[in-house]
XYZ file of C-alpha atoms in Angstrom:
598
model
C 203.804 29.798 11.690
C 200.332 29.970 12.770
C 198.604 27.974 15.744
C 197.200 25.626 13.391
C 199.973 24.302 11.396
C 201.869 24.345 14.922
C 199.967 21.306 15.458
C 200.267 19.737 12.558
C 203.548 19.938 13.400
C 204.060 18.823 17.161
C 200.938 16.257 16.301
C 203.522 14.711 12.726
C 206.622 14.405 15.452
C 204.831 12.418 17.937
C 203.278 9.955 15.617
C 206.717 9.648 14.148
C 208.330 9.414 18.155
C 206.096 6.801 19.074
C 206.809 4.365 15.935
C 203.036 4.822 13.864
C 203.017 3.672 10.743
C 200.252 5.232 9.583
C 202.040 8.632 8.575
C 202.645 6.956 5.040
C 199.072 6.366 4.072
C 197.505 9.800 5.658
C 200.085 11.177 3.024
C 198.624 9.847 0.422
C 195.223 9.934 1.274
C 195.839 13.812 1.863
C 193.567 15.825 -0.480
C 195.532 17.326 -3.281
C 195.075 19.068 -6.824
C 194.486 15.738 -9.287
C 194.144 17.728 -12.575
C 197.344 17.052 -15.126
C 198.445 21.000 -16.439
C 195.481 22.329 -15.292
C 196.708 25.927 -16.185
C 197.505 24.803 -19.283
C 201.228 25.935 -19.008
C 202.073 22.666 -21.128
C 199.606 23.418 -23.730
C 196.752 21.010 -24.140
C 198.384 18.029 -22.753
C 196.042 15.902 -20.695
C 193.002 17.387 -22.332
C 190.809 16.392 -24.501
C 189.826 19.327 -26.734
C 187.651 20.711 -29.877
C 188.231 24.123 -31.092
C 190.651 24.618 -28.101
C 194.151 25.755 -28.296
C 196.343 26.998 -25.778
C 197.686 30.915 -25.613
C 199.484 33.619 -24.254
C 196.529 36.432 -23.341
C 194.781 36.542 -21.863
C 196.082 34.263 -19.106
C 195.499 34.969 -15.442
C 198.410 33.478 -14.365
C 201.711 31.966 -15.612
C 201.826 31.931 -19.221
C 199.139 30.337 -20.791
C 195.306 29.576 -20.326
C 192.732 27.945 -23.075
C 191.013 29.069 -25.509
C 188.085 27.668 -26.918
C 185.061 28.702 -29.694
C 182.132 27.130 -30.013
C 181.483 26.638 -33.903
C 178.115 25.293 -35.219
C 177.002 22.172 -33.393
C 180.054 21.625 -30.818
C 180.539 23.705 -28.137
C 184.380 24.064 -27.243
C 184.418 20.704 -24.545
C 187.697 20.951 -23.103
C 187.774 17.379 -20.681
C 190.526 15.757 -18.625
C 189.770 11.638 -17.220
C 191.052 11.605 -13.856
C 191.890 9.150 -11.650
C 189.880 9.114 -7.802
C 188.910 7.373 -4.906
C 185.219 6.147 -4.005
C 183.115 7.728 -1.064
C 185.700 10.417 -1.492
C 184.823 14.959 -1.780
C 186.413 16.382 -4.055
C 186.199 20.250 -4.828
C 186.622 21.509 -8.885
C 187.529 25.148 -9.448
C 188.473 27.042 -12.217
C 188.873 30.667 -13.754
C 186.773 31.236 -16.741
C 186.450 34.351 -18.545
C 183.596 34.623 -21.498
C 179.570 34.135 -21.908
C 177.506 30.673 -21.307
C 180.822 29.182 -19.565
C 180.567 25.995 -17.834
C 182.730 23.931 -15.339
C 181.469 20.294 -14.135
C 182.027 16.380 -13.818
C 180.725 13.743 -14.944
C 180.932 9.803 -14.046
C 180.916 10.955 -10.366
C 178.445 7.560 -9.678
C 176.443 9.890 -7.551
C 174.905 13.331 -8.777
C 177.099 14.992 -11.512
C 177.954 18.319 -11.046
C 178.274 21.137 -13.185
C 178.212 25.377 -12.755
C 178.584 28.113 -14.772
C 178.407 31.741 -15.394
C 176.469 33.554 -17.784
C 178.745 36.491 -18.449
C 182.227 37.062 -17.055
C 183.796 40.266 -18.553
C 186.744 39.718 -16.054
C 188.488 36.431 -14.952
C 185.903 34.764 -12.581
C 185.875 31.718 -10.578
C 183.878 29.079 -10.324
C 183.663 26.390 -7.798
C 181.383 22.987 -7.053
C 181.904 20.282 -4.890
C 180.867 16.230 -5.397
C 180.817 12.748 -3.704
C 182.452 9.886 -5.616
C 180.416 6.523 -5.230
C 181.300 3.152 -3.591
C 182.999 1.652 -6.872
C 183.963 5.364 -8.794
C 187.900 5.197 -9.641
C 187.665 8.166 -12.535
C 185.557 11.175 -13.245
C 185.885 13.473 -16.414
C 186.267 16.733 -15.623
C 185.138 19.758 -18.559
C 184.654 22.995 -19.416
C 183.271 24.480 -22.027
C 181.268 27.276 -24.069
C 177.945 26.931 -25.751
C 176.219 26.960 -28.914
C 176.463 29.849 -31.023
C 178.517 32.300 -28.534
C 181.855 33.888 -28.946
C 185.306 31.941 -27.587
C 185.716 31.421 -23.744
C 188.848 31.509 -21.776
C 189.452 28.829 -18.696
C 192.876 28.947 -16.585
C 193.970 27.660 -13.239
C 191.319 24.663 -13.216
C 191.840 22.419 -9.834
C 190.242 18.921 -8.560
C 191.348 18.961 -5.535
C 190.449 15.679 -3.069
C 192.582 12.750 -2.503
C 194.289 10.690 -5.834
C 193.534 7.307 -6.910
C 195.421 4.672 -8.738
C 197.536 5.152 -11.704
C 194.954 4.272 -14.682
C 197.209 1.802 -17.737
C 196.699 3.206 -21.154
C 193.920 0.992 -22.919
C 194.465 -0.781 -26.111
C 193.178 0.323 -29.408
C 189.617 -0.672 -30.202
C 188.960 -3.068 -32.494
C 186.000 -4.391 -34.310
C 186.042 -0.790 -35.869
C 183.063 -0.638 -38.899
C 181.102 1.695 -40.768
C 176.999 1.985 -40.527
C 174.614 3.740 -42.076
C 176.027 5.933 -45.158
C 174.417 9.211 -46.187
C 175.048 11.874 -48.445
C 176.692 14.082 -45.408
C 177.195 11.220 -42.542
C 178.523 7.687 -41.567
C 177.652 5.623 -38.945
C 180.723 4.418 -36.242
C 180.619 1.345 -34.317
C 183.472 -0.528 -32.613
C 184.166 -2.630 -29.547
C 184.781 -1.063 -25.927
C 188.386 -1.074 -24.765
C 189.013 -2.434 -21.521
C 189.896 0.286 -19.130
C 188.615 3.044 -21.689
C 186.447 6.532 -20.616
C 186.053 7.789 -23.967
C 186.976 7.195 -27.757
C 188.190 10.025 -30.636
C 187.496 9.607 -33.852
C 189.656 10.533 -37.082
C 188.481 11.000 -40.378
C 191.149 11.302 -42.643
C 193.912 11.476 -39.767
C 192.592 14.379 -37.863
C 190.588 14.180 -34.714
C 187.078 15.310 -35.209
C 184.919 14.303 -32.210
C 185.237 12.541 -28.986
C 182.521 10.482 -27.424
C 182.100 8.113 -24.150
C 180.535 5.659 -25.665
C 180.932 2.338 -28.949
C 179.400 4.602 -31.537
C 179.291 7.838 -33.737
C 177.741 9.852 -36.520
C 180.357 11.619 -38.008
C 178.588 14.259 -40.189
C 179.404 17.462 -42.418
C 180.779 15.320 -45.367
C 180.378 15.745 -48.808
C 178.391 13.691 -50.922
C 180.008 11.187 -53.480
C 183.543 10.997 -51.482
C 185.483 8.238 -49.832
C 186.542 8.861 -46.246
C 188.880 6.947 -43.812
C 188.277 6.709 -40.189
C 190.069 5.398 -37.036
C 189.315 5.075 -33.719
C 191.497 5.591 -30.373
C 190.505 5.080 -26.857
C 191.625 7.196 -24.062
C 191.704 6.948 -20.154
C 193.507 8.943 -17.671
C 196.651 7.888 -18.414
C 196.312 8.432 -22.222
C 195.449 7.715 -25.310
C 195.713 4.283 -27.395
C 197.385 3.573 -30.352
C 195.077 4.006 -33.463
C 192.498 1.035 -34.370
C 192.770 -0.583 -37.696
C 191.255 1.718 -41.018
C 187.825 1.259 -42.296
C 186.848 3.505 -45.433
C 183.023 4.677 -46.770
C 181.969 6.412 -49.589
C 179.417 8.850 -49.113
C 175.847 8.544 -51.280
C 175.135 10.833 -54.241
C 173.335 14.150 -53.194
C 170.469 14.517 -50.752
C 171.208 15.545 -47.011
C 171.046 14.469 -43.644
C 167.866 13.053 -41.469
C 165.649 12.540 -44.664
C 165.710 8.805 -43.502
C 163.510 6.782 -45.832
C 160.501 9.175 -46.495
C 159.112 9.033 -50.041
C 159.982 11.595 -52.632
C 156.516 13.223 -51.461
C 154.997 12.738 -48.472
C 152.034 13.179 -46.522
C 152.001 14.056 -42.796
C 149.020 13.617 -40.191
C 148.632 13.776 -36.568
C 146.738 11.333 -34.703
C 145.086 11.810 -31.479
C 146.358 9.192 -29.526
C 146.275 10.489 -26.000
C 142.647 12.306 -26.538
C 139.184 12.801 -27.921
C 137.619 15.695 -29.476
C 134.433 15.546 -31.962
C 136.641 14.114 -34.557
C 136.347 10.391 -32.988
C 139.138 8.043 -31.675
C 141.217 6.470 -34.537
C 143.142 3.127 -33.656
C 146.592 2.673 -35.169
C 145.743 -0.307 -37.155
C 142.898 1.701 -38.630
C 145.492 4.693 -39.847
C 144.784 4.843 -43.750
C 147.538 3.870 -46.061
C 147.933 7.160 -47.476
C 149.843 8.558 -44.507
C 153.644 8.051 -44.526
C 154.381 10.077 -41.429
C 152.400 9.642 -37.928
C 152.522 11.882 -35.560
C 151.220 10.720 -32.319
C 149.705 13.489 -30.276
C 150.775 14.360 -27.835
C 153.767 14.097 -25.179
C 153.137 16.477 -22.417
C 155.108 17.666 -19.726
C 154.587 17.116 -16.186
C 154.852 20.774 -15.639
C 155.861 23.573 -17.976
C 159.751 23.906 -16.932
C 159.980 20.410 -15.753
C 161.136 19.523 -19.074
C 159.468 16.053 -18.373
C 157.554 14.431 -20.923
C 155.083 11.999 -20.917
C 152.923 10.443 -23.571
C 150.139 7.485 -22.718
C 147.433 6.613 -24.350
C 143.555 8.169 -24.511
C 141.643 6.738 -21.604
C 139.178 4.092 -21.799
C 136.383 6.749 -20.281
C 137.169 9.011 -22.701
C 137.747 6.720 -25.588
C 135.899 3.899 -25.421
C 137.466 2.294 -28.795
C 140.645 2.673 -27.335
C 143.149 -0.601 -28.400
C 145.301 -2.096 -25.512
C 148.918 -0.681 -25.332
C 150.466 -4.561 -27.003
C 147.962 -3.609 -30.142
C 148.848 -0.101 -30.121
C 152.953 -0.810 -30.333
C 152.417 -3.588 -32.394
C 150.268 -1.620 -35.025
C 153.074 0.860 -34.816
C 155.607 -2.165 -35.727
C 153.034 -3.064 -38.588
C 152.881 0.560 -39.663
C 156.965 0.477 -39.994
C 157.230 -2.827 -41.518
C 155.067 -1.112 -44.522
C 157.331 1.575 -44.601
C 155.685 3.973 -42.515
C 157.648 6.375 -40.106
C 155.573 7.074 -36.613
C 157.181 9.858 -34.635
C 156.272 11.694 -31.167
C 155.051 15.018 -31.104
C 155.518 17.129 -28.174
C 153.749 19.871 -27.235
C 150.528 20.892 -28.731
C 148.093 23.508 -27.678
C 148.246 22.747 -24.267
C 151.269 21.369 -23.681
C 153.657 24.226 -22.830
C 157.287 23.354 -22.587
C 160.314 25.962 -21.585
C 163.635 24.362 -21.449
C 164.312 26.844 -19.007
C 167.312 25.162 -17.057
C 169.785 22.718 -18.083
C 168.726 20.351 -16.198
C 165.327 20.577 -17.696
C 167.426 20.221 -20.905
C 168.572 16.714 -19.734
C 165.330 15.737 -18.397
C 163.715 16.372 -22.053
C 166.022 14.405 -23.686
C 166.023 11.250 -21.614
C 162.033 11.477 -20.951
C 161.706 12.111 -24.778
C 164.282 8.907 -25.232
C 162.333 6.611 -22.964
C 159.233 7.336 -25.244
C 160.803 6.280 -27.989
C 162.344 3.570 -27.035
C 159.441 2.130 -25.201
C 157.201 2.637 -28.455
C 159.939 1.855 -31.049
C 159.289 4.985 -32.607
C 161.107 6.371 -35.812
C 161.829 10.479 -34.218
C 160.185 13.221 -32.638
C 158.047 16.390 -33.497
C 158.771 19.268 -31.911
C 154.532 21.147 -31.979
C 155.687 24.192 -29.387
C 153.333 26.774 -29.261
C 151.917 29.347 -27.048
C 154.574 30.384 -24.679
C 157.008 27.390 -25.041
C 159.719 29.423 -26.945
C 160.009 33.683 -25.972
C 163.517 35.616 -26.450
C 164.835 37.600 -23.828
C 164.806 40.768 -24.895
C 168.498 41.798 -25.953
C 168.395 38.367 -27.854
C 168.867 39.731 -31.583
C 170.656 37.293 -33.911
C 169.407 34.307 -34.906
C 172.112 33.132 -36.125
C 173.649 33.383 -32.144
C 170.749 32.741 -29.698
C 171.028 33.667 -25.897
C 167.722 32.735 -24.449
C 168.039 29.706 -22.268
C 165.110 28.247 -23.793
C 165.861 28.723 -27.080
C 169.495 27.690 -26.390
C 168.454 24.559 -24.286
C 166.423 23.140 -26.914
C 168.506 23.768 -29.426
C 170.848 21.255 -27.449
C 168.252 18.977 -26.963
C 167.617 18.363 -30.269
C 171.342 18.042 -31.238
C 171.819 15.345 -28.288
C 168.515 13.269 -29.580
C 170.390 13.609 -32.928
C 173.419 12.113 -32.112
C 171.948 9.188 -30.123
C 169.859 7.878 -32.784
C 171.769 8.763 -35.678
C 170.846 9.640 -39.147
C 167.961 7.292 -39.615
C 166.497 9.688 -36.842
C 163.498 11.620 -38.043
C 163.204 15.304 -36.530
C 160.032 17.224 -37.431
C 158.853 20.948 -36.732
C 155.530 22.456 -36.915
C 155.597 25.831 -35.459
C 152.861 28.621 -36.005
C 153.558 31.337 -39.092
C 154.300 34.201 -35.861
C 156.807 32.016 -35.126
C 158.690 31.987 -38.487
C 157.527 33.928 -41.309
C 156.462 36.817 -39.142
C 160.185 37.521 -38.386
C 160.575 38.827 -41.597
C 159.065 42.210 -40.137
C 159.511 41.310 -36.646
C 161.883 39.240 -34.188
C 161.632 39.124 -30.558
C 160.824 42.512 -28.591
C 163.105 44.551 -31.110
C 165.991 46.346 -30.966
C 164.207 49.192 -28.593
C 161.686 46.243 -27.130
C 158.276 46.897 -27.043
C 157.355 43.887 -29.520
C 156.210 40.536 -28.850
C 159.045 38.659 -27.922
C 157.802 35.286 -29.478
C 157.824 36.898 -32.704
C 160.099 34.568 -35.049
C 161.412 32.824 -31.901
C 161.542 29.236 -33.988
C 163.914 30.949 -36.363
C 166.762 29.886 -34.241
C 165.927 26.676 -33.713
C 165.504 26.131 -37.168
C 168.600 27.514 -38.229
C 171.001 25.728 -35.034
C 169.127 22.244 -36.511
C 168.859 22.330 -40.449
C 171.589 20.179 -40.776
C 169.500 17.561 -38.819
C 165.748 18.591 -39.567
C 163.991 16.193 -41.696
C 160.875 18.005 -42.447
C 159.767 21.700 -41.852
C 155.853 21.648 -41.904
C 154.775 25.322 -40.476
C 151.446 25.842 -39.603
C 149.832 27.495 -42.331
C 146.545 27.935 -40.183
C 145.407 29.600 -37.092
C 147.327 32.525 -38.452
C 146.874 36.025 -38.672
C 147.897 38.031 -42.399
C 151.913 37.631 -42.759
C 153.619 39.763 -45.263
C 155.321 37.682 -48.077
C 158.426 38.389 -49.676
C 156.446 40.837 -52.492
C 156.002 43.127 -48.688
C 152.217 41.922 -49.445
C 149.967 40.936 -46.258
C 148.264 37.331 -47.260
C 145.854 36.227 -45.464
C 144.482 32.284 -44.773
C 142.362 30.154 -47.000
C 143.457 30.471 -50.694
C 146.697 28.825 -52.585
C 148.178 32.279 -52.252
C 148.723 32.041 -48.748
C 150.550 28.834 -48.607
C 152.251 29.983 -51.731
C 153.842 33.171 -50.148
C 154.229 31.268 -46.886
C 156.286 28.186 -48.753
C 157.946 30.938 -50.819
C 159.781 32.218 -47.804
C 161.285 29.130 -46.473
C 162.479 28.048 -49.661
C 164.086 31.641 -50.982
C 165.011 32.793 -47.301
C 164.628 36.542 -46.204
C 166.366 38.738 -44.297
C 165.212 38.843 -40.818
C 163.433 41.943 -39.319
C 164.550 43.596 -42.410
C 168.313 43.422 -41.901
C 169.647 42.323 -44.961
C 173.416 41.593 -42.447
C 171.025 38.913 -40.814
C 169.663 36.682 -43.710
C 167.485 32.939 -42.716
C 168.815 31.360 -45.511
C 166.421 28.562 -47.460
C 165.561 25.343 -46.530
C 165.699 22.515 -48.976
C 162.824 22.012 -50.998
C 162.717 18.010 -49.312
C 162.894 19.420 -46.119
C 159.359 21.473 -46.697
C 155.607 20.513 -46.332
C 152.967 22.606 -46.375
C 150.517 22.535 -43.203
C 146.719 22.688 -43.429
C 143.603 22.110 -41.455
C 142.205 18.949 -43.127
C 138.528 19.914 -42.565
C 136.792 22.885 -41.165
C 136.153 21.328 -38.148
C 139.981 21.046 -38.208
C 140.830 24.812 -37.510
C 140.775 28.320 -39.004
C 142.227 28.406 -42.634
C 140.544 25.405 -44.064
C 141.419 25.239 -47.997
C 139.329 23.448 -50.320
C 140.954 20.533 -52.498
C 140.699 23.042 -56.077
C 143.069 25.356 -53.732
C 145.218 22.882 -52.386
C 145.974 21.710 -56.146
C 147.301 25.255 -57.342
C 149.634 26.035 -54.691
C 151.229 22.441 -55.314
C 150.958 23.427 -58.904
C 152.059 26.805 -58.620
C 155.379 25.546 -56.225
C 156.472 22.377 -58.072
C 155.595 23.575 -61.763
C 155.109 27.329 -61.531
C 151.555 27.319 -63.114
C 148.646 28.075 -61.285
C 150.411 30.895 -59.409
C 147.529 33.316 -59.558
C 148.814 36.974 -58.053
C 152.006 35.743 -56.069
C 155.280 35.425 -57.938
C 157.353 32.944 -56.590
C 161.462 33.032 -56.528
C 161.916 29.630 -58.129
C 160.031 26.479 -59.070
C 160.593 23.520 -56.550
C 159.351 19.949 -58.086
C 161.046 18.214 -54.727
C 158.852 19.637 -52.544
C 158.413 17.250 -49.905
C 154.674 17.142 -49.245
C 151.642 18.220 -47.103
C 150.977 17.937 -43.286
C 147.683 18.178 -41.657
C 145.657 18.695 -38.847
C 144.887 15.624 -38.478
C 144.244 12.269 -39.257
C 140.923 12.124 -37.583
C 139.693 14.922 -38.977
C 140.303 13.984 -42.202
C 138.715 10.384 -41.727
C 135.689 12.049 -40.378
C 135.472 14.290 -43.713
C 135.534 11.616 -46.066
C 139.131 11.696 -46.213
C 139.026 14.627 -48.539
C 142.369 15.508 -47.699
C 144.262 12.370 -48.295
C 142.150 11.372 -51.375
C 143.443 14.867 -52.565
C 146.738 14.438 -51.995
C 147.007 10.801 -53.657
C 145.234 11.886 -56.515
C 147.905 14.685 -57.208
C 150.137 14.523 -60.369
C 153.717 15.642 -59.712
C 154.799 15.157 -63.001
């Protein structure tokens, strides 16, 4: 016995000589490990997993550990509610074996805490510490992988810090009801159950996702087809009995995120938060022809901050400026006449890199502020510059490393989720950052090459399930070769025709035909152009504007450029911008209503 617990010992037997009563509560005040089976040695019980299972190797101790792969949008979560004391420390360890693993807590009701590792070839441990608050009873405790990486091992996972009260099973939830239906989704709501830290939802009897809070999108279903869905809502102590059955039939074809857009639409940014030589353009004054507004632009505070801010142009600079109530309520008159008004973030100047995870979380609730405080229909993601770069090493699309790449990625996917499928996500990235990865992405396999080089091809890919429109830059470019292994160059239909050609027949990227960027859907693709040539390099006159829609929706017209396959639902055309074109005459927009897509 060493000195130490000597005097625990002698210091227990004279509290207990001299008739204190306090020896019962120290005991259970005394810090101990909280987590239920947190070696898994009782398979999964007292988690809450996806794409989790328990096995027998490898383990690092006892018999069995978890195993979890991340699969398309979910990333293994692996979460236990437990039951604490407030102003109490409490220290969460665990062994974790894998790449991208992460331990942490959440619902702390200080600082939530997470860590992770970004490659453990061996069992390794990690280890972080937390306060509770003054009214905190239960925190959820997770790991889990990320997107688009291999399976992850955890074992031996400890809260250790003193227990608080038993938590009582909650009731089921009632007031379950469906949404929103798409072709692929349907909207979840129900009523919170007393005593309740998160809900799972079933679709068809199985458990398919788990969330904290009243509602859920459940996606990835098939068009035309009746589902049946149940809630349960789970605590510390368990789960509740299933809620009542509500049922929803699916729409007829389309996808997901398309919202309410016209069968062709036309896109235009409007400088809200600047002047050029274009002139200021209020809200109210936005012609009719434009069914998607892009406000530009939320910037960021600082590159990695991951903070983003959008106000309106100053009175200095723009003199015509409207107050902030006209500007939100031209945006509400926009709506009511079917118009969508989204944020765009980034811009020339506006560099963002997701860099850390907490610049991750900072994006998305900066982003969400913005649109909540505007009422605004989505977001536009405009990065350019050096806002996305792979590492090099970072080969596969299809699996992205680069932080980020990766941290965007879950950005967008949270945003998603939040605002559900009436949620309108746009892209506009340069041609270098898409179609040039048909010769080239990121340094290479030897490096040496511009790691930016098709660095929006994961994005794209991770999101296309969600992305509403694609509308790449078809300006300000450089020649790209085109599926016929032709260099095209900007300013003629058979630019945008090659360009368009790509996205909707896919190629294999950087040449390896075991790595194919398979096509978009032909509603999910608008063309981008300069709407003047005032606008930006590439300007294309009206005549040339009418082939390439000609030559994409009705193959005639094509000129030189043979394309894979004739798309009539083409979505429509973006441009650079709306003030540019309503300082030309509106040559653009007059174009583009004039056009016959019969």
């Amino acid at each position: 016995m060493d000195r130490r617990r000597l005097l625990a010992v002698l210091a227990s037997a004279s509290l207990a000589a001299s008739g204190i009563v306090v020896l019962t509560q120290t005991a259970q005040a005394a810090d101990a490990d909280q987590l239920r089976n947190g070696g898994f040695e009782a398979g999964l019980d007292g988690w809450s997993c996806t794409n989790g299972s328990a096995v027998n190797s490898p383990v690092r101790s006892g018999t069995s550990a978890l195993r979890a792969t991340p699969a398309g949008s979910d990333y293994a979560q692996c979460a236990q509610t437990v039951a604490v004391q407030p102003n109490s420390k409490y220290t969460l360890s665990g062994w974790v074996q894998g790449s991208y693993v992460y331990l942490g807590a959440t619902g702390t009701g200080t600082t939530d805490v997470s860590t992770w590792t970004q490659s453990a070839t061996g069992w390794q441990q990690l280890t972080t510490s937390f306060t509770t608050g003054a009214s905190t009873t239960s925190v959820q405790v997770y790991t889990h992988g990320w997107y688009g990486t291999a399976a992850y091992s955890a074992d031996d996972l400890t809260l250790v810090g003193p227990g608080g009260a038993p938590a009582q099973i909650p009731a089921a939830p009632t007031g379950l009801r469906a949404g929103t239906v798409t072709s692929t989704t349907v909207d979840l709501s129900w009523g919170a159950a007393s005593g309740a830290t998160s809900y799972a939802i079933y679709r068809n009897g199985t458990k398919v996702s788990t969330v904290t809070g009243t509602s859920a999108t459940v996606s990835g279903l098939t068009a035309s087809t009746a589902y049946s869905f149940q809630v349960t809502a789970s605590n510390a102590a368990g789960e509740s009995p299933k809620s009542v059955t509500v049922t929803a039939t699916t729409t007829a074809g389309g996808g997901t995120g398309t919202g309410t857009l016209p069968a062709h639409a036309l896109v235009g940014y409007l400088h809200s938060s600047f002047a050029n030589g274009s002139g200021y353009t209020r809200m109210a004054d936005v012609p009719d022809s434009w069914d998607v507004i892009d406000l530009a632009f939320g910037e960021p505070t600082s590159v990695t901050s991951g903070d983003i801010r959008f106000s309106l142009c100053p009175v200095s600079e723009c003199p015509t400026v409207e107050s902030l109530a006209d500007f939100k309520a031209a945006i509400k008159a926009k709506q009511a006449a079917g118009k969508k008004v989204l944020i765009s973030i980034g811009g020339q100047n506006g560099q963002v890199q997701l860099t850390t995870t907490a610049a991750r979380d900072t994006f998305v609730s900066s982003v969400s502020k913005i649109i909540d405080d505007y009422g605004l229909d989505g977001l536009d993601i405009d990065f350019e510059g050096h806002s996305l770069s792979l590492n090099t090493g970072d080969t596969d699309f299809r699996n992205p490393t680069t932080p980020v790449v990766v941290n965007l990625i879950a950005a967008l996917k949270t945003l998603k989720a939040k605002y559900g499928s009436k949620f309108v996500l746009t892209m506009a990235p340069e041609t270098f950052f898409v179609q040039l990865g048909y010769q080239y992405y990121g340094s290479g396999p030897w490096g040496g090459q511009d790691p930016r080089a098709g660095a929006y091809l994961p994005v794209i890919n991770a999101l296309r399930d969600d992305l509403t429109l694609l509308h790449v830059q078809d300006y300000n470019s450089g020649s790209i070769m085109g599926l016929d292994n032709q260099y095209h160059s900007m300013g003629g239909a058979d630019f945008h025709i090659a360009m368009t050609d790509m996205l909707l027949t896919g190629f294999p990227v950087a040449g390896d035909t075991t790595k194919v960027f398979q096509p978009l859907r032909p509603d999910q693709v608008a063309i981008g152009l300069p709407a003047s040539t005032n606008a930006g390099n590439g300007y294309t006159s009206p005549a040339e504007v009418t082939k390439t829609l000609d030559c994409l929706t009705k193959k005639t017209n094509c000129g030189t450029y043979t394309t894979h396959g004739t798309w009539p639902a083409l979505r429509g055309l973006m441009t650079w911008s709306i003030n540019w074109d309503r300082f030309n005459n509106q040559e653009f927009s007059k174009n583009f209503d004039a056009y016959n897509w019969s």
